[in-house]
XYZ file of N, CA and C in Angstrom:
618
model
N 91.874 148.550 72.523
C 91.011 148.010 73.770
C 91.383 149.341 74.620
N 90.417 149.792 75.830
C 90.922 150.599 76.501
C 92.148 150.342 77.463
N 92.305 151.154 78.286
C 93.678 150.606 79.509
C 92.791 149.740 80.693
N 91.747 150.552 81.216
C 91.001 149.787 81.992
C 90.526 148.043 81.806
N 89.877 147.826 80.438
C 90.282 146.486 80.052
C 91.241 145.755 79.967
N 92.092 146.418 79.414
C 93.417 145.342 79.623
C 94.037 145.300 80.785
N 94.065 146.208 82.004
C 94.167 146.172 83.492
C 93.153 144.596 83.542
N 91.894 144.790 83.696
C 90.970 143.611 84.015
C 91.489 142.355 83.502
N 91.892 142.469 82.102
C 92.546 141.360 81.591
C 93.615 140.299 82.411
N 94.531 141.475 82.869
C 95.271 141.405 83.423
C 95.124 140.591 84.880
N 93.952 141.383 85.611
C 93.833 140.985 86.534
C 92.932 139.388 86.846
N 92.457 139.469 85.987
C 91.778 137.882 85.514
C 92.820 136.660 85.800
N 93.627 137.203 84.934
C 94.554 136.028 84.044
C 95.720 135.800 85.287
N 95.698 136.954 86.355
C 96.751 136.810 87.524
C 95.923 135.456 88.215
N 94.616 135.342 88.620
C 94.354 134.670 89.282
C 93.405 133.192 88.608
N 94.313 132.804 87.438
C 94.274 131.766 86.970
C 95.017 130.659 87.568
N 95.106 129.480 87.471
C 95.402 128.490 87.949
C 96.409 128.128 86.670
N 97.945 127.951 86.787
C 98.862 127.471 85.855
C 98.764 126.471 85.594
N 99.222 125.862 84.357
C 99.227 124.540 83.623
C 99.065 123.312 84.887
N 98.262 122.566 84.303
C 97.438 122.421 83.091
C 96.281 123.340 83.461
N 95.563 124.293 82.660
C 94.738 125.524 83.021
C 93.302 124.745 82.916
N 92.578 125.318 83.600
C 91.057 124.936 83.666
C 90.391 125.689 82.782
N 90.080 125.035 81.511
C 89.246 125.878 80.409
C 87.776 126.043 80.967
N 87.231 125.474 81.721
C 85.980 125.774 82.562
C 85.703 126.872 83.088
N 87.122 127.346 84.005
C 86.742 128.615 84.745
C 87.601 129.705 83.736
N 88.205 129.490 82.849
C 88.734 130.561 81.993
C 87.264 131.044 81.271
N 86.767 129.775 80.362
C 86.120 129.958 79.614
C 85.241 130.797 80.647
N 84.632 130.803 81.512
C 83.444 131.728 82.386
C 84.104 133.210 82.552
N 85.290 133.295 82.663
C 85.853 134.743 83.271
C 85.987 135.438 81.961
N 86.551 134.296 80.469
C 86.576 135.570 79.322
C 85.385 135.918 78.638
N 84.112 135.085 79.180
C 82.980 135.304 78.615
C 82.262 136.776 79.175
N 82.724 137.148 80.375
C 82.653 138.255 80.871
C 83.127 139.715 80.089
N 84.268 139.176 79.662
C 84.966 140.504 78.944
C 84.375 140.500 77.760
N 83.591 139.412 76.689
C 83.050 139.379 75.451
C 81.953 140.135 75.384
N 81.517 140.398 77.088
C 80.299 140.627 77.077
C 80.551 142.643 76.872
N 81.459 142.759 76.819
C 81.883 144.455 76.772
C 81.654 144.613 75.262
N 81.703 146.059 74.670
C 81.472 146.044 73.439
C 82.919 146.312 72.916
N 83.120 145.877 72.011
C 84.518 145.536 71.237
C 84.627 147.072 70.389
N 83.892 147.368 69.937
C 84.431 148.343 68.752
C 82.981 149.947 68.706
N 82.995 150.794 68.373
C 82.253 151.730 68.204
C 82.314 152.919 67.640
N 81.355 152.973 66.777
C 81.465 154.227 65.815
C 80.565 155.592 66.137
N 80.866 156.462 65.841
C 80.312 157.682 66.186
C 80.008 158.759 65.292
N 78.654 158.934 64.884
C 78.260 159.845 63.863
C 77.507 160.770 64.271
N 77.923 161.830 63.763
C 77.384 163.262 63.743
C 76.201 163.746 62.810
N 74.893 163.547 63.121
C 74.041 163.860 62.010
C 73.343 164.847 62.224
N 72.913 165.482 60.908
C 72.318 167.047 61.028
C 70.811 166.732 60.627
N 69.870 167.086 61.142
C 68.307 166.330 61.148
C 67.391 167.701 60.896
N 66.852 167.930 59.719
C 65.800 168.765 59.279
C 64.223 168.201 59.326
N 63.402 168.784 60.228
C 62.152 168.448 59.940
C 61.250 169.705 59.961
N 60.265 169.545 59.053
C 59.217 171.046 59.078
C 57.925 170.281 58.996
N 56.966 170.720 59.736
C 55.086 170.090 59.340
C 54.632 171.538 59.418
N 53.361 171.401 58.933
C 52.739 172.619 58.349
C 50.914 171.844 58.594
N 50.059 172.695 59.018
C 48.635 172.201 59.075
C 48.275 173.175 58.490
N 46.834 173.328 57.667
C 45.978 174.206 57.137
C 44.453 173.758 57.512
N 44.049 174.690 57.710
C 42.538 174.573 58.052
C 41.619 174.849 56.695
N 41.199 173.571 56.219
C 40.073 173.388 54.754
C 41.389 173.910 53.796
N 42.689 173.267 54.021
C 43.678 173.328 53.025
C 43.798 174.517 52.594
N 43.320 175.363 53.236
C 43.752 177.090 53.042
C 44.562 177.845 54.076
N 43.507 178.274 55.224
C 44.598 179.057 56.416
C 45.505 178.282 57.072
N 46.610 178.519 56.953
C 47.422 178.239 57.920
C 47.670 177.992 59.497
N 47.515 177.019 60.219
C 47.126 177.135 61.276
C 48.396 176.515 62.334
N 49.395 175.987 61.605
C 50.320 175.509 62.548
C 51.574 175.221 61.269
N 52.967 175.779 62.021
C 54.303 175.679 61.000
C 54.745 175.559 62.081
N 55.887 174.732 61.811
C 57.005 174.441 62.731
C 57.892 173.791 62.024
N 59.461 174.342 61.743
C 60.685 174.093 61.295
C 61.671 173.859 62.376
N 62.513 172.930 62.262
C 63.444 172.510 63.017
C 64.813 172.019 62.394
N 66.035 172.729 62.476
C 66.931 172.198 62.308
C 68.173 171.814 63.184
N 68.833 170.606 63.718
C 69.474 170.473 64.934
C 70.786 169.031 64.453
N 71.277 169.108 65.388
C 72.330 168.159 65.172
C 72.277 167.044 66.188
N 72.599 165.798 65.985
C 72.853 165.047 67.558
C 73.714 163.831 66.886
N 74.488 163.475 68.121
C 75.281 162.184 68.364
C 74.714 161.162 68.078
N 75.186 160.260 67.011
C 74.415 158.436 66.989
C 75.581 157.411 67.590
N 75.571 156.854 68.385
C 76.543 155.804 68.749
C 76.317 154.412 68.376
N 76.818 153.471 67.390
C 76.724 152.345 67.123
C 77.862 151.535 67.541
N 77.564 150.549 68.763
C 78.455 149.453 68.960
C 78.075 148.208 68.751
N 79.040 147.356 68.759
C 79.201 146.212 68.061
C 79.937 145.341 69.286
N 80.129 144.307 69.000
C 80.981 143.139 70.189
C 80.158 141.745 69.964
N 80.609 140.965 70.741
C 80.233 139.366 70.633
C 79.177 139.320 71.659
N 78.240 138.749 71.078
C 76.420 138.414 71.621
C 76.745 136.862 72.011
N 77.078 136.782 73.409
C 77.210 135.106 73.740
C 75.863 134.402 74.094
N 74.430 135.813 74.624
C 73.793 135.524 75.141
C 72.727 135.070 74.321
N 72.930 135.359 72.676
C 71.675 134.909 71.754
C 72.745 134.382 70.187
N 72.848 133.268 70.322
C 73.427 132.407 69.069
C 74.509 131.686 69.593
N 75.602 131.381 68.845
C 76.520 130.324 69.194
C 77.246 130.621 70.365
N 77.722 129.763 71.251
C 78.487 130.175 72.318
C 79.830 130.052 71.949
N 80.432 130.268 72.970
C 82.445 130.047 72.880
C 82.647 128.806 73.156
N 83.558 128.514 72.079
C 83.919 127.367 72.234
C 85.750 127.010 72.399
N 86.348 126.132 73.334
C 87.504 126.157 73.813
C 87.979 124.809 73.545
N 89.096 124.559 72.605
C 89.770 123.403 72.915
C 91.066 123.182 72.724
N 91.464 122.409 73.634
C 93.187 122.405 73.943
C 94.036 121.754 72.387
N 95.141 122.260 72.576
C 95.652 122.084 71.273
C 97.225 121.237 71.891
N 97.810 120.014 71.208
C 99.019 119.798 71.551
C 100.169 120.794 72.124
N 100.632 120.846 73.024
C 101.578 121.807 73.207
C 103.021 122.131 72.653
N 104.063 123.066 71.943
C 104.713 123.277 71.095
C 106.104 122.608 71.900
N 107.184 122.546 71.079
C 108.246 122.223 72.043
C 108.418 122.982 73.463
N 108.509 124.085 73.568
C 108.699 124.675 74.658
C 107.662 124.437 75.456
N 106.983 123.768 75.419
C 106.072 122.807 76.697
C 104.689 123.511 77.050
N 104.610 124.843 76.565
C 103.255 125.799 76.826
C 102.157 124.969 76.006
N 100.902 124.961 77.040
C 99.682 124.550 76.067
C 99.276 124.937 75.383
N 98.820 124.706 74.140
C 98.127 125.386 73.254
C 96.497 125.436 73.135
N 95.775 126.177 72.554
C 94.347 126.329 72.810
C 93.816 126.928 71.337
N 92.608 126.352 71.310
C 91.564 126.802 69.857
C 90.624 127.384 70.535
N 89.953 128.610 69.827
C 89.109 129.474 70.289
C 88.289 129.435 69.110
N 86.858 128.863 69.134
C 85.874 129.163 68.416
C 84.842 130.333 68.820
N 85.242 131.376 67.952
C 84.334 132.847 68.562
C 83.141 133.134 67.363
N 82.057 133.308 67.783
C 80.976 133.987 67.278
C 81.435 135.114 66.509
N 80.628 135.269 65.296
C 80.919 136.872 64.889
C 80.355 137.777 65.415
N 80.469 138.902 65.346
C 80.198 140.311 66.149
C 79.110 140.648 65.669
N 78.104 141.127 66.087
C 76.760 141.751 65.848
C 76.826 143.340 66.471
N 76.077 144.091 66.201
C 75.583 144.863 66.318
C 74.891 144.941 68.212
N 75.519 145.826 69.133
C 74.994 145.094 70.116
C 73.998 146.661 70.865
N 73.737 147.935 70.247
C 73.741 149.316 70.802
C 73.486 150.033 69.494
N 72.524 150.783 69.355
C 72.367 152.109 68.389
C 71.764 153.195 69.277
N 72.156 154.238 69.419
C 71.645 155.175 70.392
C 71.929 156.476 69.947
N 70.984 157.654 70.428
C 71.119 158.796 69.915
C 71.058 159.363 71.577
N 72.319 160.281 71.224
C 72.917 160.824 72.263
C 72.219 161.949 72.787
N 71.155 162.132 73.821
C 70.119 163.190 73.701
C 71.136 164.652 74.482
N 72.497 164.336 74.825
C 73.308 165.152 75.577
C 74.020 166.019 74.539
N 73.853 165.380 73.387
C 74.907 165.864 72.142
C 73.709 166.794 71.145
N 72.349 166.933 71.508
C 71.574 167.636 70.741
C 71.863 169.425 70.774
N 72.153 169.422 69.473
C 72.156 171.025 69.177
C 71.662 171.766 68.127
N 70.822 172.771 68.543
C 69.733 173.311 67.551
C 70.147 174.638 67.061
N 70.259 174.039 65.408
C 70.781 175.199 64.567
C 69.536 176.535 64.293
N 68.519 175.862 64.085
C 67.212 176.446 63.594
C 65.835 176.135 64.152
N 64.814 177.058 64.546
C 63.603 176.588 65.088
C 62.597 177.738 64.535
N 61.600 177.463 63.976
C 60.839 178.286 63.847
C 59.275 177.759 64.007
N 58.811 178.785 64.823
C 57.776 178.068 65.388
C 56.078 178.993 65.348
N 55.067 178.630 64.710
C 53.984 179.310 64.473
C 52.788 178.548 64.537
N 51.695 179.141 65.207
C 50.435 178.474 65.545
C 49.038 179.515 66.046
N 48.107 179.282 65.397
C 47.331 179.902 65.869
C 46.777 179.369 67.636
N 46.588 180.493 68.301
C 45.821 180.257 69.684
C 47.077 179.349 70.447
N 48.291 180.119 70.145
C 49.413 179.627 70.866
C 49.980 178.308 70.565
N 49.411 177.630 69.644
C 50.170 176.275 68.804
C 51.170 176.529 68.403
N 51.688 175.122 67.631
C 52.641 175.602 67.011
C 54.145 175.344 67.751
N 53.970 175.247 69.044
C 55.449 174.807 69.506
C 56.335 173.652 69.264
N 57.420 173.406 69.364
C 58.272 172.372 68.699
C 58.135 171.261 70.260
N 57.429 170.126 69.675
C 57.778 169.232 70.624
C 58.635 167.988 70.079
N 59.544 167.902 70.978
C 61.004 166.500 70.515
C 60.147 165.395 70.371
N 58.908 165.076 70.786
C 58.470 163.870 70.758
C 57.923 163.340 69.180
N 57.790 164.715 68.581
C 57.481 164.673 66.945
C 58.382 164.592 65.914
N 59.448 164.727 66.808
C 60.799 164.118 65.687
C 61.547 162.621 66.083
N 60.878 162.125 66.834
C 61.474 160.678 67.103
C 61.957 159.630 66.176
N 60.772 159.874 65.008
C 60.800 158.920 63.947
C 61.740 159.419 62.747
N 62.306 160.792 63.238
C 63.501 161.287 62.234
C 64.646 160.630 62.883
N 64.730 160.999 64.246
C 65.960 160.347 64.799
C 66.333 158.831 64.457
N 64.989 158.220 64.761
C 64.999 156.298 64.410
C 65.304 156.199 63.033
N 65.054 157.244 61.970
C 65.761 156.710 60.887
C 66.843 157.229 60.861
N 67.247 158.434 61.333
C 68.919 158.424 61.421
C 70.081 157.383 62.123
N 69.187 156.417 62.826
C 69.878 155.626 63.594
C 69.805 154.373 62.715
N 69.091 154.373 61.836
C 69.168 153.010 61.216
C 70.227 153.568 59.651
N 70.250 154.926 59.319
C 71.354 155.223 58.794
C 72.641 155.246 58.942
N 73.127 155.084 60.432
C 74.255 155.066 60.934
C 74.409 153.623 61.007
N 73.289 153.020 61.311
C 73.980 151.342 61.740
C 74.252 150.818 59.942
N 73.724 151.205 58.819
C 73.844 150.706 57.764
C 75.279 151.112 57.153
N 75.665 152.339 57.617
C 76.850 152.933 57.059
C 78.249 152.338 57.853
N 77.739 152.043 59.256
C 78.855 151.294 59.908
C 79.043 149.849 59.661
N 78.073 148.920 59.208
C 78.141 147.646 58.701
C 78.951 147.900 57.356
N 78.619 148.878 56.213
C 79.617 149.156 55.133
C 80.980 149.519 55.314
N 81.037 149.932 56.533
C 82.764 150.438 57.140
C 83.194 149.293 57.553
N 82.836 148.350 57.821
C 83.622 147.070 58.587
C 83.426 147.141 60.071
N 82.508 147.783 60.224
C 82.153 147.655 62.133
C 82.423 146.144 62.645
N 81.612 145.710 62.249
C 81.321 144.274 62.497
C 83.113 143.330 62.749
N 83.558 143.638 61.334
C 84.886 143.205 61.073
C 85.831 143.527 62.115
N 86.106 145.056 62.485
C 86.722 145.157 63.362
C 86.295 144.895 64.784
N 85.038 144.687 65.116
C 84.651 144.432 66.691
C 85.279 142.884 66.593
N 84.903 142.099 65.774
C 85.546 140.557 65.812
C 87.092 140.496 66.140
N 87.575 141.520 65.124
C 89.042 141.503 65.508
C 89.731 141.620 66.690
N 89.024 142.746 67.086
C 89.043 143.120 68.562
C 89.237 142.427 69.857
N 87.827 141.654 69.112
C 87.790 140.483 70.608
C 88.415 139.386 70.337
N 88.619 138.929 68.955
C 89.830 138.098 69.070
C 91.182 138.472 69.540
N 91.724 139.343 69.305
C 93.108 140.003 69.976
C 92.957 140.118 71.580
N 91.750 140.724 72.003
C 91.702 140.571 73.532
C 91.543 139.170 73.895
N 91.003 138.089 73.658
C 90.948 136.664 73.968
C 92.650 136.226 73.926
N 93.196 136.291 72.610
C 94.574 135.875 72.713
C 95.454 136.452 73.697
N 95.131 137.798 74.325
C 96.335 138.113 74.888
C 95.862 137.933 76.318
N 94.508 137.781 76.564
C 93.949 136.897 78.307
C 94.738 135.596 78.201
N 94.578 134.865 76.963
C 94.905 133.326 77.192
C 96.489 133.174 77.479
N 97.274 134.456 76.674
C 98.743 134.079 76.833
C 99.190 134.716 78.242
N 98.302 135.203 78.616
C 98.318 135.768 80.332
C 98.270 134.554 81.170
N 97.140 133.742 80.694
C 96.777 132.559 81.901
C 97.806 131.249 81.422
N 98.925 131.568 80.312
C 100.041 130.626 80.756
C 99.916 129.638 79.219
N 99.226 129.968 78.334
C 99.036 129.288 76.947
C 100.033 130.277 75.874
N 100.634 129.039 75.062
C 101.455 129.221 73.886
C 100.795 130.072 73.118
N 100.765 128.745 72.185
C 99.891 129.270 70.684
C 98.483 129.418 70.960
N 97.744 130.468 70.587
C 96.517 130.720 70.891
C 95.975 130.983 69.408
N 94.976 129.906 68.614
C 93.920 130.116 67.470
C 92.738 130.670 67.532
N 92.504 131.650 67.006
C 91.082 131.695 66.890
C 90.081 132.159 65.777
N 89.168 131.057 65.576
C 88.352 131.123 64.752
C 87.177 131.477 64.772
N 86.497 132.020 63.406
C 85.232 132.505 63.607
C 84.243 131.683 63.440
N 82.891 131.339 64.372
C 81.942 130.399 64.015
C 81.057 131.153 62.878
N 80.593 130.504 61.984
C 79.610 131.107 60.784
C 78.807 131.201 61.441
N 78.498 132.870 61.148
C 76.947 133.307 60.741
C 76.004 133.484 60.245
N 75.340 132.698 59.828
C 74.290 132.972 58.569
C 73.569 133.881 58.127
N 73.828 134.916 59.055
C 73.214 136.363 58.750
C 74.481 137.284 58.117
N 75.509 137.054 58.191
C 77.016 137.537 57.669
C 77.751 136.692 57.060
N 77.883 137.309 55.769
C 79.023 136.072 54.952
C 80.238 137.003 54.807
N 81.089 136.828 56.263
C 82.397 137.261 56.236
C 83.511 136.521 56.635
N 84.067 135.905 56.015
C 84.790 134.810 56.253
C 86.469 135.410 56.873
N 86.653 134.805 58.031
C 88.314 135.281 58.921
C 89.175 133.980 58.598
N 90.439 134.113 58.625
C 91.175 132.812 59.038
C 91.485 132.811 59.759
N 91.923 131.689 60.498
C 92.171 131.583 61.861
C 93.346 132.721 62.455
N 93.014 133.152 63.480
C 93.984 134.015 64.042
C 95.062 133.193 64.991
N 96.450 133.068 64.827
C 97.401 132.419 65.732
C 98.136 133.597 66.610
N 98.685 133.184 67.617
C 99.496 134.193 68.246
C 100.158 132.952 69.322
N 101.506 133.959 69.245
C 102.418 133.087 70.161
C 103.033 133.956 71.092
N 103.683 133.449 72.434
C 104.095 134.299 73.330
C 105.469 134.121 72.914
């Protein structure tokens, strides 16, 4: 997690009441934390597209070819707006007197997949057309960019993007609630019917 997020965690926790903590108030505060993405993969994709048009199948009237690269960002995190919500349950405190907490956290999902237009780099362009036609129109290549985004998402899933995002979110919650005055914090995954990835309970102690 970034330094700014850790700072936010500390500031939020510093404002929380000390034992017995108010789980309702803490739950609302940690929801704002989970709205942030917890993992992002960046892909550098190279795309080629060529289009030709002929009159009566014989006379070449348009010929455009383009080779360019673009960065695609695939981010994942906990989506509390859609699907199961966050569940907080008190646990008996250990011998040190600090209260315990069990957290049921939904599985991570892809939150955004975006092609960064600022990173587009053109390697090669060929434009030909009768009567001044044949100019490259970037709108003509949106389908190729959309396909590149799908490839990036599929690869990110294979490489464990959602697993990493969930683990990062669980670690952030553990840090947040320890700062808020809890001792043992257990984070468990709420099963998601769309993803068959099981996580053991994550237990942290001050």
